[in-house]
Amino acid sequence: MICSFCSLLCDADDLNEIQCDRRTASLVQFETLRSIKAGLPQLEKQVDAELIIVAIESLRAANRILVTGRIASVATARAAVAFAAKYNATIDCAESGHVFKNVLAIQRSGLNSVSLAEARDHSDLFIVVGDDSMLAACPRMPAALSGGKPNLQTVLLLGDFSAAAAELWKSVGFDAWSVPCDVRTVPSALAQWSRSSDQSPSHRSSEMRPTKQLFERMAQAEYTTIVWSAENLRIEHADLWVERMLQWIAGRNETLRCAALPWSTLDGTFQQVCTWLTGFPGRVAFRDGIPQYDPHGHSYEQWIARTPIGMSRESIVVLIDETASSTPFLNLVSMQASGKCKIIELTGNSKCFPTAVAGVEVIADIFRADQTVLARVSPSHKLVPSIKSAAEWLEGLSQ
Amino acid sequence: MITRIHGAVCIDGIGKSEIRDLVLNGESICSLPKDSRADAEYRLDGHIVVSGGIDIHTHIGGGKVNIARLLLPEMVDHKRSNSERSGKESNWIAPLSSPVPATWETGRRYLEMGYTACFEPAVLPANARQSHAEMADTPWLDTGGYLLLGNDRLLLEWIRDGVPQQQINDYVGWMLRAHQCCAVKVVNAGGIDAFKFNQRHLSVDDQHSYFSITPRQILCTLSQAVESLGLAHPLHVHCSNLGLAGNIAATMATIDAVEGRRLHLTHAQFHCYAADGPHGYSSAAHRLADRVNSDASLSIDVGQVQFGQTVTLSGDTMHQYANRNLARPRKAIFQDLECQAGCGVLPFRYRQDQYVHGLLWTIGIELFLRVEDPLRVFLTTDHPNGAPFTSYPHLIRLLMNYDFRMSVFSRLHPDVQKSSPLPSLKREYSLEEIIKMTRLGPARALGLKNRGSLIDGSLADVVVYERSENPEQMFSRPRMVFRRGKLVYRDGVFLDDAMKSTVVANVQVDSQMDDLLNRIWRSRYGYSTEMIVVRSDELRSKNRTIEW
Ligand SMILES: [Zn+2]
């Protein structure tokens, strides 16, 4: 099992053994893609060369192509971008909705951030914003952030965390505090706390009411790290929330040190590779080989919404999944939109190419959740000796 | 494949510049008997032939470059870039589509100017694999990276604890090999780490508030390690006090700190300011140039500023942060990274009518004109910090033509014109000198024995320019570029590329370091060194190899 969410937080030896609920859970959130996938025929283990030729023909005949799915590795990201450029396709990953909560905020107002090992070694206060789902998704987060200095590091859990969550942080040496509150109110509560930091905390009216002792701890912190996970921010206009958090962090740096540690989703690797290959972090449509960026218009949801009703053959989705949450595959899905609400129906022209799991069956370079370290994850065993990687299929289809 | 070029003037700064035949035999330059058969012959009267350009300091790959791309999508303008290329001045180089273009554009645009090798000067160890991946995706160029050390907390601890120099040498050697880099770079020694402890200033003899050591100690220790390891390129230093008025003192102290060992000062323009004059900000270029002229162990690259929009990106978080309010547009990214360094990305617009910006422009030019030996001063804009690399042809014209230089000078802020000594510096670079500072000089500084000249045995990375009165036009667009003896570019058309290589320092590594560092990495960073070590085979593929 590989996962940009927790890779490198795990020891190398058992990296492939870990069960990652997050990966499975995240698939559920993408109803549109799931519905496409549910309609696909059974995967063929043997794909003959003729199928590739037929696939290339239908790609050439198509006038709208979307490349999407769950791309985990640098190799597949490269191949997918090259493929999209060749066919003048739109490319956008399945989890970009989460990625772009952070991206949009950063593109508007910048970022002060810290990498994982830096925070672990150096930060004396962690403010973790979210709920238990964050820890369910990455149970190793507390251990990963603990510098092994008992009670020298404080963690403040803001949001909807259970007592068990606080215990988890305590068990790895944190002095853990929990202040239940509505996550949406956190930016304004922090801002208010900053403004009143010389007053007694009891005079404030926000939902977040730290005790006097905690209040002092926060005021004294020399290096504060704020952690959130875009995937677990289930609030409307999350990009505006992120932006306000980033502004608070920027303000605090005027006198102290403070940084964000925004946990990226699985799409972090694609986002990085797409940025260096095209200049943009995703949501790109190629026209005459030139990438056009539209962080709203070129999302896969928008593309599907724009699929003309009743068309088949002309619209093709190249759906890639090289992760282990399900049987990985690369599909060419001929699409037919019908009815008022654009229900996507598959036509008989859909084709499946079984692909290897990145990092388990083939070597994969994968970014860690803070997007600083690019790790090489080698397979501990090859499950299906002859299976091709998604990158190899894409290269074959780009011929 | 044997290619013979006749009728062109061969210039390399070693032999006499004269019309002679140049033979590319396979991947190398090699003289053959006059009547021997060639597979391809080119008659190129009125042209010059030189070796491929080498950029010793250009930010083309790795975390901070990609962060800058992420921050500034609105600066991408493919239309502007394309229309100016096909317009009436199509012989002239068009602007990049963005100050931090995508990798393919970087590679193409460098080749379009006749450059064949570029060196990324700030590879964060933890991020080395990404840097190499980006450079692998930058076509047409051989590449190499300088490893960022001097703010790595482990080194600072070891210096504080007084561990033997040998242990530090072994560490530096191990780090270079593990991250496949060819040189060591220090950025604001100790200062990036000090900023993480909320220290906002650290000059050469100030103490780091936590480790109680000084930048001087760090510079001295690292320069010893570089020397002991026998690295071809000296310690590559971005000095303390970047951009601050009066920072010439810190620059001089930096030179002193390495106790006579070889030293390369990078983007020196940003580090030679005095604090005189009505604006409290003035040129100290003559002081640095005098020092370089009198000390053969020193070399510099300039980091020339040109006017216009760009983005500054640096490992020097401390000083980038200090300039945060100068960002245009007003947004910036600062990162504290992995107990190793940091990064600051700040979009910036250099304005001709602004006193300080005009001054920076004159200081860069002053350095070029005052440093006598073109083999020890290199043509850089610290891309994209001072300007995009596509401004090189313009910069060459400024250096070669006094009147042209003065025509730009006359448009600067009046106080700059009043105080600058530039009008009195009448030197005009010769073509030979330009070729030296962009080819032979960087090749020698990096220990690339088979590059930078046209002598027998050199790599057949060769560029043909049509002679022109206007050097800007000439260097904007070569007629032909050969890589490894293969014609890869001709009259605006890109042909098949040749092998790309990554330049890596060939240092012996003490295997005991493996265990020691793995233990430290696991306890401090929470992962094994296995995760970050870049294996040699990662840098090899059917069209990529390693050059030791
Ligand atoms: Zn630089």
Short mmCIF file of N, CA and C in Angstrom, two decimals, chain B residues 65-170:
data_model
loop_
_atom_site.label_atom_id
_atom_site.label_comp_id
_atom_site.label_asym_id
_atom_site.label_seq_id
_atom_site.Cartn_x
_atom_site.Cartn_y
_atom_site.Cartn_z
N VAL B 65 11.46 26.66 -7.49
CA VAL B 65 11.04 27.05 -8.84
C VAL B 65 9.58 26.64 -9.05
N ASN B 66 9.27 25.43 -8.61
CA ASN B 66 7.90 24.95 -8.81
C ASN B 66 6.90 25.72 -7.94
N ILE B 67 7.34 26.11 -6.76
CA ILE B 67 6.50 26.92 -5.87
C ILE B 67 6.22 28.27 -6.53
N ALA B 68 7.23 28.81 -7.20
CA ALA B 68 7.03 30.08 -7.90
C ALA B 68 6.02 29.93 -9.03
N ARG B 69 6.12 28.81 -9.76
CA ARG B 69 5.14 28.56 -10.82
C ARG B 69 3.73 28.48 -10.23
N LEU B 70 3.64 27.76 -9.11
CA LEU B 70 2.33 27.61 -8.47
C LEU B 70 1.75 28.96 -8.07
N LEU B 71 2.62 29.84 -7.57
CA LEU B 71 2.16 31.13 -7.05
C LEU B 71 1.69 32.07 -8.16
N LEU B 72 2.27 31.94 -9.36
CA LEU B 72 2.10 33.00 -10.35
C LEU B 72 1.51 32.53 -11.70
N PRO B 73 0.39 31.83 -11.67
CA PRO B 73 -0.16 31.39 -12.96
C PRO B 73 -0.57 32.56 -13.84
N GLU B 74 -0.90 33.69 -13.20
CA GLU B 74 -1.38 34.83 -13.98
C GLU B 74 -0.26 35.47 -14.80
N MET B 75 0.98 35.12 -14.50
CA MET B 75 2.09 35.70 -15.28
C MET B 75 2.36 34.93 -16.56
N VAL B 76 1.72 33.80 -16.73
CA VAL B 76 1.98 33.02 -17.94
C VAL B 76 1.26 33.65 -19.11
N ASP B 77 2.02 33.93 -20.16
CA ASP B 77 1.42 34.54 -21.34
C ASP B 77 2.06 33.93 -22.59
N HIS B 78 1.49 32.83 -23.03
CA HIS B 78 2.05 32.17 -24.21
C HIS B 78 1.87 33.01 -25.47
N LYS B 79 0.79 33.79 -25.49
CA LYS B 79 0.51 34.61 -26.67
C LYS B 79 1.62 35.63 -26.90
N ARG B 80 1.98 36.34 -25.83
CA ARG B 80 3.00 37.37 -25.94
C ARG B 80 4.31 36.74 -26.42
N SER B 81 4.63 35.62 -25.79
CA SER B 81 5.87 34.95 -26.13
C SER B 81 5.86 34.51 -27.60
N ASN B 82 4.74 33.95 -28.04
CA ASN B 82 4.68 33.44 -29.41
C ASN B 82 4.59 34.55 -30.45
N SER B 83 3.77 35.60 -30.15
CA SER B 83 3.59 36.61 -31.19
C SER B 83 4.87 37.39 -31.42
N GLU B 84 5.63 37.64 -30.33
CA GLU B 84 6.87 38.38 -30.53
C GLU B 84 7.90 37.55 -31.28
N ARG B 85 7.73 36.23 -31.20
CA ARG B 85 8.68 35.38 -31.91
C ARG B 85 8.40 35.36 -33.39
N SER B 86 7.14 35.45 -33.74
CA SER B 86 6.85 35.38 -35.16
C SER B 86 6.74 36.77 -35.79
N GLY B 87 6.91 37.79 -34.99
CA GLY B 87 6.79 39.16 -35.48
C GLY B 87 7.98 39.58 -36.32
N LYS B 88 8.04 40.88 -36.61
CA LYS B 88 9.05 41.34 -37.56
C LYS B 88 10.46 41.21 -37.01
N GLU B 89 10.58 41.21 -35.70
CA GLU B 89 11.91 41.07 -35.13
C GLU B 89 12.17 39.63 -34.72
N SER B 90 11.75 38.69 -35.56
CA SER B 90 11.82 37.29 -35.15
C SER B 90 13.25 36.79 -35.00
N ASN B 91 14.21 37.57 -35.46
CA ASN B 91 15.60 37.16 -35.22
C ASN B 91 16.02 37.45 -33.80
N TRP B 92 15.20 38.20 -33.10
CA TRP B 92 15.53 38.57 -31.74
C TRP B 92 14.81 37.67 -30.79
N ILE B 93 15.39 37.53 -29.63
CA ILE B 93 14.79 36.59 -28.70
C ILE B 93 13.52 37.19 -28.09
N ALA B 94 12.48 36.38 -28.00
CA ALA B 94 11.21 36.84 -27.44
C ALA B 94 11.22 36.59 -25.94
N PRO B 95 10.34 37.28 -25.22
CA PRO B 95 10.29 37.05 -23.77
C PRO B 95 9.82 35.63 -23.47
N LEU B 96 10.15 35.16 -22.29
CA LEU B 96 9.62 33.88 -21.84
C LEU B 96 8.11 34.04 -21.62
N SER B 97 7.40 32.92 -21.63
CA SER B 97 5.96 33.02 -21.38
C SER B 97 5.70 33.35 -19.92
N SER B 98 6.70 33.15 -19.06
CA SER B 98 6.59 33.46 -17.63
C SER B 98 8.02 33.55 -17.09
N PRO B 99 8.24 34.32 -16.01
CA PRO B 99 9.60 34.35 -15.45
C PRO B 99 10.06 32.96 -14.99
N VAL B 100 9.12 32.10 -14.68
CA VAL B 100 9.46 30.72 -14.31
C VAL B 100 8.69 29.77 -15.23
N PRO B 101 9.19 29.62 -16.45
CA PRO B 101 8.44 28.83 -17.43
C PRO B 101 8.47 27.34 -17.10
N ALA B 102 7.62 26.61 -17.79
CA ALA B 102 7.64 25.15 -17.66
C ALA B 102 8.97 24.62 -18.19
N THR B 103 9.30 23.40 -17.77
CA THR B 103 10.62 22.84 -18.08
C THR B 103 10.92 22.81 -19.58
N TRP B 104 9.94 22.41 -20.40
CA TRP B 104 10.22 22.29 -21.84
C TRP B 104 10.62 23.62 -22.43
N GLU B 105 9.98 24.70 -21.93
CA GLU B 105 10.29 26.01 -22.49
C GLU B 105 11.68 26.46 -22.06
N THR B 106 12.03 26.21 -20.81
CA THR B 106 13.38 26.54 -20.34
C THR B 106 14.43 25.90 -21.24
N GLY B 107 14.27 24.60 -21.50
CA GLY B 107 15.26 23.90 -22.32
C GLY B 107 15.33 24.46 -23.73
N ARG B 108 14.17 24.66 -24.34
CA ARG B 108 14.16 25.17 -25.72
C ARG B 108 14.77 26.56 -25.82
N ARG B 109 14.41 27.42 -24.87
CA ARG B 109 14.87 28.80 -24.97
C ARG B 109 16.37 28.93 -24.71
N TYR B 110 16.90 28.08 -23.83
CA TYR B 110 18.36 28.09 -23.65
C TYR B 110 19.05 27.63 -24.93
N LEU B 111 18.53 26.55 -25.51
CA LEU B 111 19.18 26.05 -26.72
C LEU B 111 19.10 27.10 -27.83
N GLU B 112 18.00 27.80 -27.87
CA GLU B 112 17.79 28.84 -28.88
C GLU B 112 18.82 29.96 -28.78
N MET B 113 19.45 30.09 -27.61
CA MET B 113 20.51 31.11 -27.48
C MET B 113 21.90 30.49 -27.64
N GLY B 114 21.96 29.17 -27.78
CA GLY B 114 23.26 28.52 -27.93
C GLY B 114 23.85 28.00 -26.63
N TYR B 115 22.99 27.82 -25.62
CA TYR B 115 23.45 27.21 -24.37
C TYR B 115 23.18 25.72 -24.39
N THR B 116 24.13 24.95 -23.86
CA THR B 116 23.95 23.50 -23.85
C THR B 116 24.11 22.88 -22.46
N ALA B 117 24.49 23.66 -21.46
CA ALA B 117 24.60 23.10 -20.10
C ALA B 117 24.21 24.17 -19.09
N CYS B 118 23.40 23.77 -18.10
CA CYS B 118 22.94 24.71 -17.09
C CYS B 118 23.02 24.07 -15.71
N PHE B 119 23.36 24.89 -14.72
CA PHE B 119 23.56 24.37 -13.38
C PHE B 119 22.60 25.02 -12.39
N GLU B 120 21.82 24.16 -11.74
CA GLU B 120 20.86 24.60 -10.74
C GLU B 120 21.63 24.78 -9.43
N PRO B 121 21.64 26.00 -8.91
CA PRO B 121 22.55 26.29 -7.80
C PRO B 121 21.99 26.07 -6.40
N ALA B 122 20.80 25.58 -6.25
CA ALA B 122 20.27 25.47 -4.89
C ALA B 122 19.41 24.22 -4.76
N VAL B 123 20.08 23.08 -4.63
CA VAL B 123 19.34 21.83 -4.46
C VAL B 123 19.22 21.54 -2.97
N LEU B 124 18.01 21.64 -2.47
CA LEU B 124 17.75 21.27 -1.08
C LEU B 124 17.92 19.76 -0.97
N PRO B 125 18.74 19.27 -0.03
CA PRO B 125 18.98 17.82 -0.01
C PRO B 125 17.67 17.01 -0.02
N ALA B 126 16.74 17.36 0.84
CA ALA B 126 15.51 16.57 0.93
C ALA B 126 14.71 16.59 -0.37
N ASN B 127 15.02 17.56 -1.21
CA ASN B 127 14.24 17.78 -2.42
C ASN B 127 15.05 17.46 -3.69
N ALA B 128 16.19 16.77 -3.49
CA ALA B 128 17.10 16.57 -4.62
C ALA B 128 16.46 15.75 -5.74
N ARG B 129 15.70 14.74 -5.36
CA ARG B 129 15.11 13.89 -6.40
C ARG B 129 14.19 14.72 -7.31
N GLN B 130 13.44 15.63 -6.70
CA GLN B 130 12.58 16.49 -7.52
C GLN B 130 13.41 17.38 -8.44
N SER B 131 14.48 17.96 -7.91
CA SER B 131 15.33 18.81 -8.75
C SER B 131 15.83 18.03 -9.96
N HIS B 132 16.30 16.83 -9.72
CA HIS B 132 16.80 16.03 -10.84
C HIS B 132 15.67 15.67 -11.81
N ALA B 133 14.49 15.40 -11.26
CA ALA B 133 13.36 15.05 -12.13
C ALA B 133 13.00 16.23 -13.03
N GLU B 134 12.99 17.41 -12.46
CA GLU B 134 12.66 18.59 -13.28
C GLU B 134 13.73 18.83 -14.34
N MET B 135 14.99 18.67 -13.93
CA MET B 135 16.06 18.91 -14.89
C MET B 135 16.04 17.85 -15.99
N ALA B 136 15.64 16.62 -15.62
CA ALA B 136 15.51 15.57 -16.63
C ALA B 136 14.44 15.95 -17.66
N ASP B 137 13.42 16.67 -17.21
CA ASP B 137 12.34 17.09 -18.10
C ASP B 137 12.65 18.40 -18.82
N THR B 138 13.85 18.94 -18.60
CA THR B 138 14.26 20.16 -19.28
C THR B 138 15.09 19.74 -20.49
N PRO B 139 14.52 19.75 -21.68
CA PRO B 139 15.21 19.17 -22.83
C PRO B 139 16.41 19.99 -23.29
N TRP B 140 17.27 19.40 -24.06
CA TRP B 140 18.37 20.05 -24.78
C TRP B 140 19.54 20.45 -23.89
N LEU B 141 19.43 20.25 -22.59
CA LEU B 141 20.49 20.75 -21.71
C LEU B 141 21.10 19.64 -20.88
N ASP B 142 22.43 19.70 -20.72
CA ASP B 142 23.07 18.93 -19.67
C ASP B 142 22.91 19.74 -18.39
N THR B 143 22.79 19.05 -17.27
CA THR B 143 22.52 19.78 -16.04
C THR B 143 23.37 19.26 -14.89
N GLY B 144 23.38 20.02 -13.82
CA GLY B 144 24.02 19.59 -12.58
C GLY B 144 23.45 20.45 -11.47
N GLY B 145 23.62 20.00 -10.24
CA GLY B 145 23.06 20.76 -9.13
C GLY B 145 24.09 21.00 -8.04
N TYR B 146 23.95 22.13 -7.37
CA TYR B 146 24.80 22.41 -6.20
C TYR B 146 23.97 22.15 -4.95
N LEU B 147 24.56 21.41 -4.03
CA LEU B 147 23.82 21.01 -2.84
C LEU B 147 23.86 22.12 -1.79
N LEU B 148 22.69 22.45 -1.27
CA LEU B 148 22.58 23.48 -0.23
C LEU B 148 23.01 22.91 1.11
N LEU B 149 24.11 23.42 1.64
CA LEU B 149 24.52 23.06 2.99
C LEU B 149 24.82 24.35 3.74
N GLY B 150 25.08 24.23 5.04
CA GLY B 150 25.43 25.43 5.80
C GLY B 150 24.28 25.99 6.62
N ASN B 151 23.10 25.41 6.42
CA ASN B 151 21.97 25.68 7.29
C ASN B 151 21.33 24.37 7.73
N ASP B 152 22.01 23.28 7.43
CA ASP B 152 21.53 21.97 7.86
C ASP B 152 21.85 21.84 9.34
N ARG B 153 20.82 21.58 10.10
CA ARG B 153 20.96 21.66 11.57
C ARG B 153 21.98 20.67 12.09
N LEU B 154 22.11 19.54 11.42
CA LEU B 154 23.09 18.56 11.86
C LEU B 154 24.51 19.13 11.78
N LEU B 155 24.79 19.80 10.67
CA LEU B 155 26.12 20.41 10.50
C LEU B 155 26.35 21.49 11.57
N LEU B 156 25.33 22.31 11.81
CA LEU B 156 25.48 23.38 12.79
C LEU B 156 25.76 22.78 14.17
N GLU B 157 25.07 21.70 14.48
CA GLU B 157 25.30 21.02 15.77
C GLU B 157 26.71 20.49 15.85
N TRP B 158 27.16 19.88 14.78
CA TRP B 158 28.51 19.30 14.77
C TRP B 158 29.57 20.38 14.90
N ILE B 159 29.34 21.51 14.25
CA ILE B 159 30.31 22.59 14.39
C ILE B 159 30.31 23.10 15.83
N ARG B 160 29.12 23.27 16.38
CA ARG B 160 29.02 23.71 17.79
C ARG B 160 29.75 22.72 18.70
N ASP B 161 29.55 21.42 18.42
CA ASP B 161 30.13 20.40 19.30
C ASP B 161 31.61 20.14 19.00
N GLY B 162 32.12 20.80 17.99
CA GLY B 162 33.54 20.66 17.68
C GLY B 162 33.93 19.27 17.20
N VAL B 163 33.09 18.61 16.41
CA VAL B 163 33.48 17.28 15.89
C VAL B 163 34.68 17.46 14.95
N PRO B 164 35.47 16.40 14.77
CA PRO B 164 36.64 16.53 13.90
C PRO B 164 36.26 16.94 12.48
N GLN B 165 37.12 17.73 11.87
CA GLN B 165 36.88 18.18 10.49
C GLN B 165 36.67 16.98 9.56
N GLN B 166 37.40 15.89 9.83
CA GLN B 166 37.29 14.72 8.96
C GLN B 166 35.84 14.20 8.91
N GLN B 167 35.18 14.24 10.07
CA GLN B 167 33.79 13.77 10.11
C GLN B 167 32.90 14.66 9.23
N ILE B 168 33.19 15.96 9.27
CA ILE B 168 32.40 16.88 8.44
C ILE B 168 32.70 16.66 6.96
N ASN B 169 33.98 16.43 6.65
CA ASN B 169 34.32 16.13 5.26
C ASN B 169 33.56 14.90 4.77
N ASP B 170 33.53 13.87 5.61
CA ASP B 170 32.84 12.63 5.24
C ASP B 170 31.35 12.89 5.04
#
